[in-house]
Short mmCIF file of N, CA and C in Angstrom, two decimals:
data_model
loop_
_atom_site.label_atom_id
_atom_site.label_comp_id
_atom_site.label_asym_id
_atom_site.label_seq_id
_atom_site.Cartn_x
_atom_site.Cartn_y
_atom_site.Cartn_z
N LEU A 120 -43.29 -19.10 40.19
CA LEU A 120 -42.96 -18.87 38.76
C LEU A 120 -41.58 -18.82 38.73
N SER A 121 -40.94 -19.60 37.64
CA SER A 121 -39.61 -19.50 37.58
C SER A 121 -39.20 -20.21 36.06
N LEU A 122 -38.22 -19.48 35.53
CA LEU A 122 -37.81 -19.43 34.33
C LEU A 122 -36.89 -20.42 34.49
N ARG A 123 -37.02 -21.53 33.42
CA ARG A 123 -36.11 -22.79 33.43
C ARG A 123 -35.45 -23.13 32.21
N PHE A 124 -34.59 -23.67 32.21
CA PHE A 124 -34.01 -25.04 31.22
C PHE A 124 -33.82 -26.48 31.67
N ASP A 125 -33.89 -27.06 30.97
CA ASP A 125 -33.77 -28.53 31.02
C ASP A 125 -34.09 -28.88 32.44
N THR A 126 -35.58 -28.23 32.76
CA THR A 126 -36.46 -28.99 33.97
C THR A 126 -37.63 -29.53 33.05
N GLN A 127 -38.03 -30.75 34.17
CA GLN A 127 -38.96 -30.98 34.16
C GLN A 127 -39.97 -31.39 35.51
N PRO A 128 -41.44 -30.72 34.87
CA PRO A 128 -42.12 -30.30 35.93
C PRO A 128 -42.31 -31.72 36.77
N ARG A 129 -42.78 -31.30 38.23
CA ARG A 129 -42.76 -32.74 39.00
C ARG A 129 -44.46 -32.49 39.90
N ASP A 130 -44.53 -33.68 40.09
CA ASP A 130 -46.47 -33.51 40.49
C ASP A 130 -47.17 -32.46 39.99
N LYS A 131 -47.35 -31.49 40.73
CA LYS A 131 -48.44 -30.24 40.02
C LYS A 131 -47.85 -29.38 39.00
N GLU A 132 -46.79 -29.45 38.86
CA GLU A 132 -46.09 -28.45 38.50
C GLU A 132 -46.29 -28.35 36.46
N ARG A 133 -46.67 -27.18 36.05
CA ARG A 133 -46.45 -27.28 34.53
C ARG A 133 -45.92 -26.58 33.75
N THR A 134 -45.59 -26.64 32.71
CA THR A 134 -44.57 -25.51 32.32
C THR A 134 -44.85 -25.45 30.55
N LEU A 135 -44.79 -23.83 30.11
CA LEU A 135 -45.05 -23.76 28.62
C LEU A 135 -43.88 -23.05 28.61
N GLU A 136 -43.41 -23.47 26.83
CA GLU A 136 -42.32 -23.24 26.41
C GLU A 136 -42.29 -21.70 25.70
N LEU A 137 -41.21 -21.02 25.90
CA LEU A 137 -41.21 -19.77 25.72
C LEU A 137 -40.07 -19.32 24.47
N ALA A 138 -39.27 -19.86 24.49
CA ALA A 138 -38.33 -19.74 23.02
C ALA A 138 -37.01 -20.87 22.92
N ASP A 139 -36.58 -20.61 22.24
CA ASP A 139 -35.44 -21.62 21.77
C ASP A 139 -34.11 -20.75 21.72
N PHE A 140 -33.14 -21.30 22.27
CA PHE A 140 -31.75 -20.44 22.30
C PHE A 140 -30.58 -21.45 21.68
N SER A 141 -30.20 -21.14 20.97
CA SER A 141 -28.90 -21.85 20.41
C SER A 141 -27.96 -21.68 21.02
N TYR A 142 -26.94 -22.65 21.37
CA TYR A 142 -25.64 -22.49 21.82
C TYR A 142 -24.46 -23.06 21.19
N SER A 143 -23.56 -22.29 20.63
CA SER A 143 -22.44 -22.66 19.67
C SER A 143 -21.02 -22.43 20.83
N LEU A 144 -19.95 -23.11 20.43
CA LEU A 144 -18.43 -23.13 20.62
C LEU A 144 -17.95 -21.95 20.21
N TYR A 145 -17.33 -20.96 21.11
CA TYR A 145 -16.88 -19.87 21.02
C TYR A 145 -15.39 -19.93 21.51
N ALA A 146 -14.33 -18.84 21.06
CA ALA A 146 -13.16 -18.69 21.78
C ALA A 146 -12.68 -17.31 21.08
N PRO A 147 -11.63 -16.81 21.79
CA PRO A 147 -10.94 -15.54 21.31
C PRO A 147 -10.69 -15.42 20.02
N LYS A 148 -11.12 -13.93 19.59
CA LYS A 148 -10.54 -13.78 17.94
C LYS A 148 -8.81 -13.67 17.90
N SER A 149 -8.52 -13.46 19.07
CA SER A 149 -6.95 -13.23 18.94
C SER A 149 -5.98 -14.71 19.23
N CYS A 150 -6.62 -15.89 19.85
CA CYS A 150 -6.09 -16.70 20.29
C CYS A 150 -6.36 -18.51 19.23
N ASN A 151 -5.41 -19.33 18.97
CA ASN A 151 -5.78 -20.33 18.45
C ASN A 151 -6.82 -21.37 19.11
N PRO A 152 -7.70 -21.65 19.12
CA PRO A 152 -8.33 -22.44 20.13
C PRO A 152 -7.95 -24.02 20.14
N ASP A 153 -7.40 -24.43 19.42
CA ASP A 153 -7.01 -26.05 19.20
C ASP A 153 -6.38 -26.16 20.61
N ASN A 154 -5.52 -25.40 21.30
CA ASN A 154 -4.96 -25.93 22.60
C ASN A 154 -5.39 -25.08 23.82
N MET A 155 -6.46 -24.33 23.31
CA MET A 155 -7.20 -23.44 25.00
C MET A 155 -7.51 -24.90 25.47
N LYS A 156 -7.89 -24.00 26.98
CA LYS A 156 -8.47 -24.94 28.26
C LYS A 156 -10.04 -24.04 27.64
N TRP A 157 -10.97 -25.01 28.72
CA TRP A 157 -12.50 -24.83 28.32
C TRP A 157 -12.47 -23.63 29.66
N VAL A 158 -13.73 -22.96 29.30
CA VAL A 158 -14.57 -22.29 30.30
C VAL A 158 -15.61 -23.05 30.66
N THR A 159 -16.17 -23.18 31.58
CA THR A 159 -17.58 -23.76 31.61
C THR A 159 -18.36 -23.74 32.82
N TYR A 160 -19.48 -24.54 32.93
CA TYR A 160 -20.18 -24.16 34.34
C TYR A 160 -19.76 -24.92 35.32
N TRP A 161 -20.14 -24.99 36.31
CA TRP A 161 -19.91 -25.66 37.98
C TRP A 161 -20.43 -27.36 37.29
N GLU A 162 -19.55 -27.65 38.55
CA GLU A 162 -19.93 -29.01 38.64
C GLU A 162 -21.44 -29.53 38.76
N ASP A 163 -21.59 -28.62 39.87
CA ASP A 163 -23.64 -28.85 40.21
C ASP A 163 -24.22 -28.74 38.83
N TYR A 164 -23.75 -28.18 37.66
CA TYR A 164 -24.48 -28.03 36.43
C TYR A 164 -24.08 -28.96 35.50
N PHE A 165 -23.88 -30.56 35.95
CA PHE A 165 -23.03 -31.73 34.93
C PHE A 165 -24.72 -32.31 34.21
N HIS A 166 -25.80 -31.95 34.80
CA HIS A 166 -26.56 -32.63 34.18
C HIS A 166 -27.66 -31.69 33.18
N TYR A 167 -26.90 -30.38 32.93
CA TYR A 167 -27.64 -29.28 32.02
C TYR A 167 -27.09 -29.90 30.92
N GLN A 168 -27.48 -29.31 29.77
CA GLN A 168 -27.06 -29.58 28.36
C GLN A 168 -25.58 -28.84 27.92
N PRO A 169 -25.12 -28.02 28.37
CA PRO A 169 -23.44 -27.38 28.40
C PRO A 169 -22.86 -28.33 28.86
N GLU A 170 -22.99 -28.53 30.14
CA GLU A 170 -21.91 -29.57 30.54
C GLU A 170 -22.03 -30.94 29.67
N LYS A 171 -23.14 -31.54 29.45
CA LYS A 171 -22.85 -32.66 28.68
C LYS A 171 -22.84 -32.83 27.50
N TRP A 172 -22.43 -31.88 26.54
CA TRP A 172 -21.77 -31.33 25.19
C TRP A 172 -20.48 -31.60 25.49
N LEU A 173 -19.94 -30.77 26.82
CA LEU A 173 -18.41 -31.00 27.26
C LEU A 173 -17.68 -32.22 27.03
N LYS A 174 -19.14 -33.39 27.96
CA LYS A 174 -18.04 -34.74 27.93
C LYS A 174 -18.29 -35.67 26.94
N LYS A 175 -18.67 -34.68 25.56
CA LYS A 175 -18.63 -35.67 24.51
C LYS A 175 -17.05 -36.11 24.10
N PRO A 176 -16.82 -36.78 23.20
CA PRO A 176 -15.43 -37.29 22.98
C PRO A 176 -14.66 -36.16 22.55
N LYS A 177 -15.19 -35.39 21.84
CA LYS A 177 -14.37 -33.90 20.94
C LYS A 177 -13.68 -33.30 22.10
N ALA A 178 -14.29 -33.27 23.70
CA ALA A 178 -13.53 -32.70 24.63
C ALA A 178 -13.18 -33.62 25.72
N ASP A 179 -12.92 -34.71 25.38
CA ASP A 179 -12.33 -35.44 26.15
C ASP A 179 -10.84 -34.73 26.06
N GLY A 180 -9.69 -34.90 27.32
CA GLY A 180 -8.62 -34.64 27.66
C GLY A 180 -8.43 -32.83 27.46
N GLN A 181 -9.75 -32.35 27.23
CA GLN A 181 -9.15 -30.67 27.50
C GLN A 181 -9.28 -30.80 28.82
N ARG A 182 -8.80 -29.58 29.24
CA ARG A 182 -8.55 -29.21 30.27
C ARG A 182 -9.44 -28.00 31.11
N ILE A 183 -10.15 -27.93 32.03
CA ILE A 183 -10.93 -27.06 32.49
C ILE A 183 -10.24 -25.76 33.06
N CYS A 184 -10.33 -24.49 32.84
CA CYS A 184 -9.41 -23.70 33.75
C CYS A 184 -10.14 -22.91 34.42
N VAL A 185 -11.62 -22.65 34.24
CA VAL A 185 -12.64 -21.72 34.78
C VAL A 185 -13.98 -22.29 34.91
N ARG A 186 -14.36 -22.29 36.17
CA ARG A 186 -16.09 -22.59 36.07
C ARG A 186 -16.74 -21.53 36.73
N ALA A 187 -17.95 -21.63 35.94
CA ALA A 187 -18.88 -20.60 36.57
C ALA A 187 -20.16 -21.01 36.68
N ASN A 188 -21.12 -20.16 37.40
CA ASN A 188 -22.66 -20.24 37.15
C ASN A 188 -23.25 -19.60 36.50
N ASP A 189 -22.80 -18.65 35.40
CA ASP A 189 -23.27 -17.92 34.84
C ASP A 189 -22.87 -17.46 32.99
N ALA A 190 -24.16 -17.87 32.45
CA ALA A 190 -23.45 -17.39 30.83
C ALA A 190 -22.88 -16.71 30.74
N SER A 191 -23.21 -15.55 31.09
CA SER A 191 -22.44 -13.87 30.12
C SER A 191 -20.63 -13.96 31.59
N PHE A 192 -20.60 -14.80 32.62
CA PHE A 192 -19.19 -15.10 33.10
C PHE A 192 -18.55 -15.97 31.99
N VAL A 193 -19.26 -17.04 31.48
CA VAL A 193 -18.14 -17.92 30.83
C VAL A 193 -17.84 -16.62 29.53
N MET A 194 -18.82 -15.93 29.25
CA MET A 194 -18.53 -15.31 27.73
C MET A 194 -17.72 -14.17 27.94
N GLU A 195 -17.43 -13.25 28.88
CA GLU A 195 -16.02 -12.47 29.69
C GLU A 195 -15.06 -13.17 29.68
N ALA A 196 -14.85 -14.46 30.20
CA ALA A 196 -13.86 -15.08 29.90
C ALA A 196 -13.34 -15.27 28.88
N ILE A 197 -14.37 -15.86 27.90
CA ILE A 197 -13.68 -16.11 26.74
C ILE A 197 -13.09 -15.10 26.08
N SER A 198 -13.83 -13.76 26.58
CA SER A 198 -13.44 -12.69 25.27
C SER A 198 -12.62 -12.05 25.89
N VAL A 199 -11.68 -12.61 27.25
CA VAL A 199 -10.51 -11.69 27.36
C VAL A 199 -9.39 -12.76 27.02
N GLY A 200 -9.83 -13.76 26.57
CA GLY A 200 -8.43 -15.04 26.20
C GLY A 200 -8.45 -15.89 27.19
N ILE A 201 -9.60 -16.23 28.50
CA ILE A 201 -8.75 -17.12 28.87
C ILE A 201 -9.11 -18.67 28.63
N GLY A 202 -9.98 -18.62 27.88
CA GLY A 202 -10.13 -20.24 27.24
C GLY A 202 -11.72 -19.99 26.15
N LYS A 203 -11.98 -21.17 25.76
CA LYS A 203 -12.92 -21.27 25.01
C LYS A 203 -13.87 -21.86 25.65
N GLY A 204 -15.67 -21.86 25.16
CA GLY A 204 -16.87 -22.68 25.61
C GLY A 204 -17.99 -22.31 24.82
N ILE A 205 -19.12 -22.89 25.60
CA ILE A 205 -20.34 -22.97 24.88
C ILE A 205 -21.26 -22.02 25.63
N ILE A 206 -21.65 -21.12 24.96
CA ILE A 206 -22.44 -19.91 25.41
C ILE A 206 -23.72 -19.86 24.16
N PRO A 207 -24.86 -18.82 24.68
CA PRO A 207 -25.91 -18.87 23.82
C PRO A 207 -25.43 -17.62 22.92
N ASP A 208 -25.96 -18.31 21.76
CA ASP A 208 -25.94 -16.90 20.44
C ASP A 208 -26.09 -15.63 20.64
N PHE A 209 -27.36 -15.73 21.14
CA PHE A 209 -27.67 -14.36 21.31
C PHE A 209 -26.88 -13.59 21.98
N LEU A 210 -26.41 -14.33 22.89
CA LEU A 210 -25.54 -13.52 24.27
C LEU A 210 -24.03 -12.78 23.44
N ALA A 211 -23.51 -13.84 22.45
CA ALA A 211 -22.13 -14.02 21.77
C ALA A 211 -22.41 -12.65 20.65
N SER A 212 -23.67 -12.43 20.50
CA SER A 212 -24.07 -11.96 19.02
C SER A 212 -23.18 -10.46 18.88
N GLY A 213 -23.25 -9.82 20.20
CA GLY A 213 -22.71 -8.15 20.02
C GLY A 213 -21.34 -8.42 20.69
N GLU A 214 -20.37 -9.39 20.92
CA GLU A 214 -19.35 -9.56 21.38
C GLU A 214 -17.96 -9.64 20.12
N PRO A 215 -17.57 -8.22 20.08
CA PRO A 215 -16.51 -7.79 18.94
C PRO A 215 -15.35 -8.87 19.23
N ASN A 216 -14.91 -9.25 20.48
CA ASN A 216 -13.70 -10.15 20.69
C ASN A 216 -13.69 -11.53 20.76
N ILE A 217 -14.81 -12.12 20.39
CA ILE A 217 -14.67 -13.61 20.18
C ILE A 217 -15.02 -13.84 18.65
N LYS A 218 -14.59 -15.17 18.82
CA LYS A 218 -15.52 -15.79 17.07
C LYS A 218 -15.63 -17.08 17.13
N ARG A 219 -17.11 -17.52 16.82
CA ARG A 219 -17.38 -19.03 16.60
C ARG A 219 -16.85 -19.99 16.12
N LEU A 220 -16.74 -21.14 16.62
CA LEU A 220 -16.33 -22.40 15.85
C LEU A 220 -17.17 -23.24 15.36
N SER A 221 -18.43 -23.35 16.01
CA SER A 221 -19.50 -24.04 15.41
C SER A 221 -19.80 -23.58 13.93
N VAL A 222 -19.14 -24.06 12.98
CA VAL A 222 -19.29 -23.53 11.82
C VAL A 222 -20.55 -23.57 10.98
N THR A 223 -21.58 -24.94 10.80
CA THR A 223 -22.78 -25.00 10.00
C THR A 223 -23.66 -24.75 10.65
N LYS A 224 -23.77 -25.20 12.10
CA LYS A 224 -24.91 -25.31 12.80
C LYS A 224 -24.53 -25.19 14.37
N PRO A 225 -25.58 -24.37 15.24
CA PRO A 225 -25.28 -24.83 16.85
C PRO A 225 -25.11 -26.00 17.29
N GLU A 226 -24.37 -26.15 18.27
CA GLU A 226 -23.90 -27.60 19.05
C GLU A 226 -25.48 -27.81 19.71
N PHE A 227 -26.21 -26.83 20.13
CA PHE A 227 -27.64 -27.41 20.50
C PHE A 227 -28.32 -26.77 20.81
N VAL A 228 -29.78 -27.03 21.34
CA VAL A 228 -30.75 -25.60 21.45
C VAL A 228 -31.20 -26.06 22.51
N ARG A 229 -31.49 -24.86 23.79
CA ARG A 229 -32.11 -25.29 24.74
C ARG A 229 -33.64 -24.70 24.66
N THR A 230 -34.56 -25.01 25.54
CA THR A 230 -35.87 -24.51 25.32
C THR A 230 -35.99 -23.83 26.78
N LEU A 231 -36.22 -22.42 26.36
CA LEU A 231 -36.71 -21.75 27.94
C LEU A 231 -37.80 -21.73 28.32
N LYS A 232 -38.69 -22.47 29.51
CA LYS A 232 -39.67 -22.49 29.85
C LYS A 232 -40.12 -21.89 31.12
N VAL A 233 -41.50 -21.42 31.02
CA VAL A 233 -42.02 -20.72 32.46
C VAL A 233 -42.52 -22.08 33.48
N LEU A 234 -42.05 -22.08 34.56
CA LEU A 234 -42.35 -23.24 35.19
C LEU A 234 -43.40 -22.55 36.28
N TYR A 235 -44.74 -23.04 36.55
CA TYR A 235 -45.64 -22.87 37.36
C TYR A 235 -46.42 -23.88 38.18
N HIS A 236 -47.21 -23.71 39.03
CA HIS A 236 -47.81 -24.76 39.58
C HIS A 236 -49.26 -24.51 39.38
N SER A 237 -49.87 -25.81 38.95
CA SER A 237 -51.26 -25.54 37.95
C SER A 237 -52.51 -25.22 38.93
N ASP A 238 -52.23 -25.14 40.38
CA ASP A 238 -53.50 -24.51 40.91
C ASP A 238 -53.07 -22.74 41.25
N MET A 239 -52.12 -22.23 40.45
CA MET A 239 -51.46 -21.19 40.60
C MET A 239 -52.65 -20.20 39.46
N ARG A 240 -51.97 -21.23 38.21
CA ARG A 240 -52.53 -20.43 36.86
C ARG A 240 -53.71 -19.99 36.84
N LYS A 241 -54.85 -20.03 37.79
CA LYS A 241 -56.01 -19.56 37.94
C LYS A 241 -55.89 -18.35 38.41
N LEU A 242 -55.12 -17.98 38.77
CA LEU A 242 -54.91 -16.34 39.69
C LEU A 242 -54.36 -15.62 38.69
N THR A 243 -55.49 -14.41 38.47
CA THR A 243 -55.24 -13.58 37.72
C THR A 243 -54.18 -12.85 37.31
N ARG A 244 -52.91 -12.73 38.63
CA ARG A 244 -52.06 -12.07 38.49
C ARG A 244 -50.73 -13.09 37.93
N ILE A 245 -51.03 -14.31 38.09
CA ILE A 245 -50.05 -15.17 37.38
C ILE A 245 -50.47 -15.64 35.99
N ASP A 246 -51.40 -15.60 35.64
CA ASP A 246 -51.81 -15.41 34.15
C ASP A 246 -51.13 -14.07 33.49
N ALA A 247 -51.62 -13.18 34.28
CA ALA A 247 -50.75 -11.74 33.45
C ALA A 247 -49.43 -11.84 33.49
N VAL A 248 -48.84 -12.66 34.13
CA VAL A 248 -47.27 -12.60 34.05
C VAL A 248 -46.89 -13.76 33.37
N ILE A 249 -47.71 -14.99 32.93
CA ILE A 249 -47.42 -15.56 31.92
C ILE A 249 -47.53 -15.10 30.52
N THR A 250 -48.97 -14.44 31.01
CA THR A 250 -49.26 -14.08 29.15
C THR A 250 -48.26 -13.06 28.77
N TRP A 251 -47.89 -12.10 29.66
CA TRP A 251 -46.57 -10.98 29.46
C TRP A 251 -45.46 -11.69 28.67
N LEU A 252 -44.92 -12.51 29.45
CA LEU A 252 -43.59 -13.59 29.03
C LEU A 252 -43.91 -14.30 27.81
N GLN A 253 -44.97 -14.55 27.47
CA GLN A 253 -45.23 -15.27 26.40
C GLN A 253 -44.83 -13.98 25.28
N GLU A 254 -45.80 -12.93 25.51
CA GLU A 254 -45.70 -11.68 24.42
C GLU A 254 -44.35 -11.55 24.01
N VAL A 255 -43.53 -10.95 25.47
CA VAL A 255 -42.09 -10.58 25.13
C VAL A 255 -41.41 -11.99 24.45
N PHE A 256 -41.66 -13.05 24.83
CA PHE A 256 -40.50 -13.73 24.04
C PHE A 256 -41.01 -14.11 22.41
N SER A 257 -42.27 -14.06 22.31
CA SER A 257 -42.90 -14.07 20.64
C SER A 257 -42.14 -13.54 19.82
N GLY A 258 -41.70 -12.12 20.47
CA GLY A 258 -41.00 -11.18 19.43
C GLY A 258 -39.63 -11.18 19.53
N ILE A 259 -38.69 -12.07 20.18
CA ILE A 259 -37.41 -12.39 20.15
C ILE A 259 -36.83 -13.54 19.24
N ASP A 260 -35.76 -13.08 18.56
CA ASP A 260 -35.15 -14.52 17.72
C ASP A 260 -33.99 -14.77 18.63
N ALA A 261 -34.05 -16.02 19.99
CA ALA A 261 -33.35 -16.04 20.44
C ALA A 261 -32.37 -16.81 20.18
N ASN A 262 -32.34 -17.45 18.80
CA ASN A 262 -30.98 -18.25 18.11
C ASN A 262 -30.31 -17.59 17.79
N LEU A 263 -30.54 -16.52 16.73
CA LEU A 263 -29.47 -15.15 16.15
C LEU A 263 -28.10 -16.52 15.76
N TYR A 264 -28.36 -17.54 15.60
CA TYR A 264 -27.30 -18.19 14.58
C TYR A 264 -27.23 -18.14 13.27
N SER A 265 -25.89 -17.65 12.68
CA SER A 265 -25.90 -17.11 11.44
C SER A 265 -24.37 -17.53 10.89
N PRO A 266 -24.32 -18.82 10.11
CA PRO A 266 -23.10 -18.91 9.87
C PRO A 266 -21.72 -18.12 9.59
N GLU A 267 -22.55 -17.00 9.39
CA GLU A 267 -21.36 -16.01 8.63
C GLU A 267 -20.79 -15.35 9.67
N ARG A 268 -21.33 -15.32 11.05
CA ARG A 268 -20.58 -14.84 12.12
C ARG A 268 -19.47 -15.16 12.14
#
C-alpha cells in the first residue's frame, strides 16, 4: 500500500481516490512577492503538478532559490521570507506568517490515492487499512480554500 498523488497504476496495481487537495500560491506576509524568488520542489519532481504549474508562462524568468522534497519544508521557507511557492491550502491554513496570492481559486487540485496490488485487496489486513483510510479522509476537508484568507 502507498499513498500517492499523480501516479497512474501499472499492471495489476489499482487505486482508490481518498481526497482532493487544493494548492495555491503563497508568499511571506512581510514581503512584496513580485520580486521574490521561487521555493519549489526537487528537479526529480518535474512531472508532478506543482512543477508543471511553475513551468507555465507566469513563472518564466523567475529564479529558484530553494528546492525541497517536502511541502512542509517549502511552507517553512516561505514563512521565514526565503521566497514564494505553491503549497497545499490545508498546510498553509494555520500559518500566520504567509499570505495567499491565489485570489479567486486555487491554482490546481491534486487527488490523493491509495495504491495497492489487485491480488492484495482480498487480504483482510489490506482491506482493513483501505477501509480505515477511506473513513479518515471522508471526514476531512482537505481543500480549505477560502478567498477570505
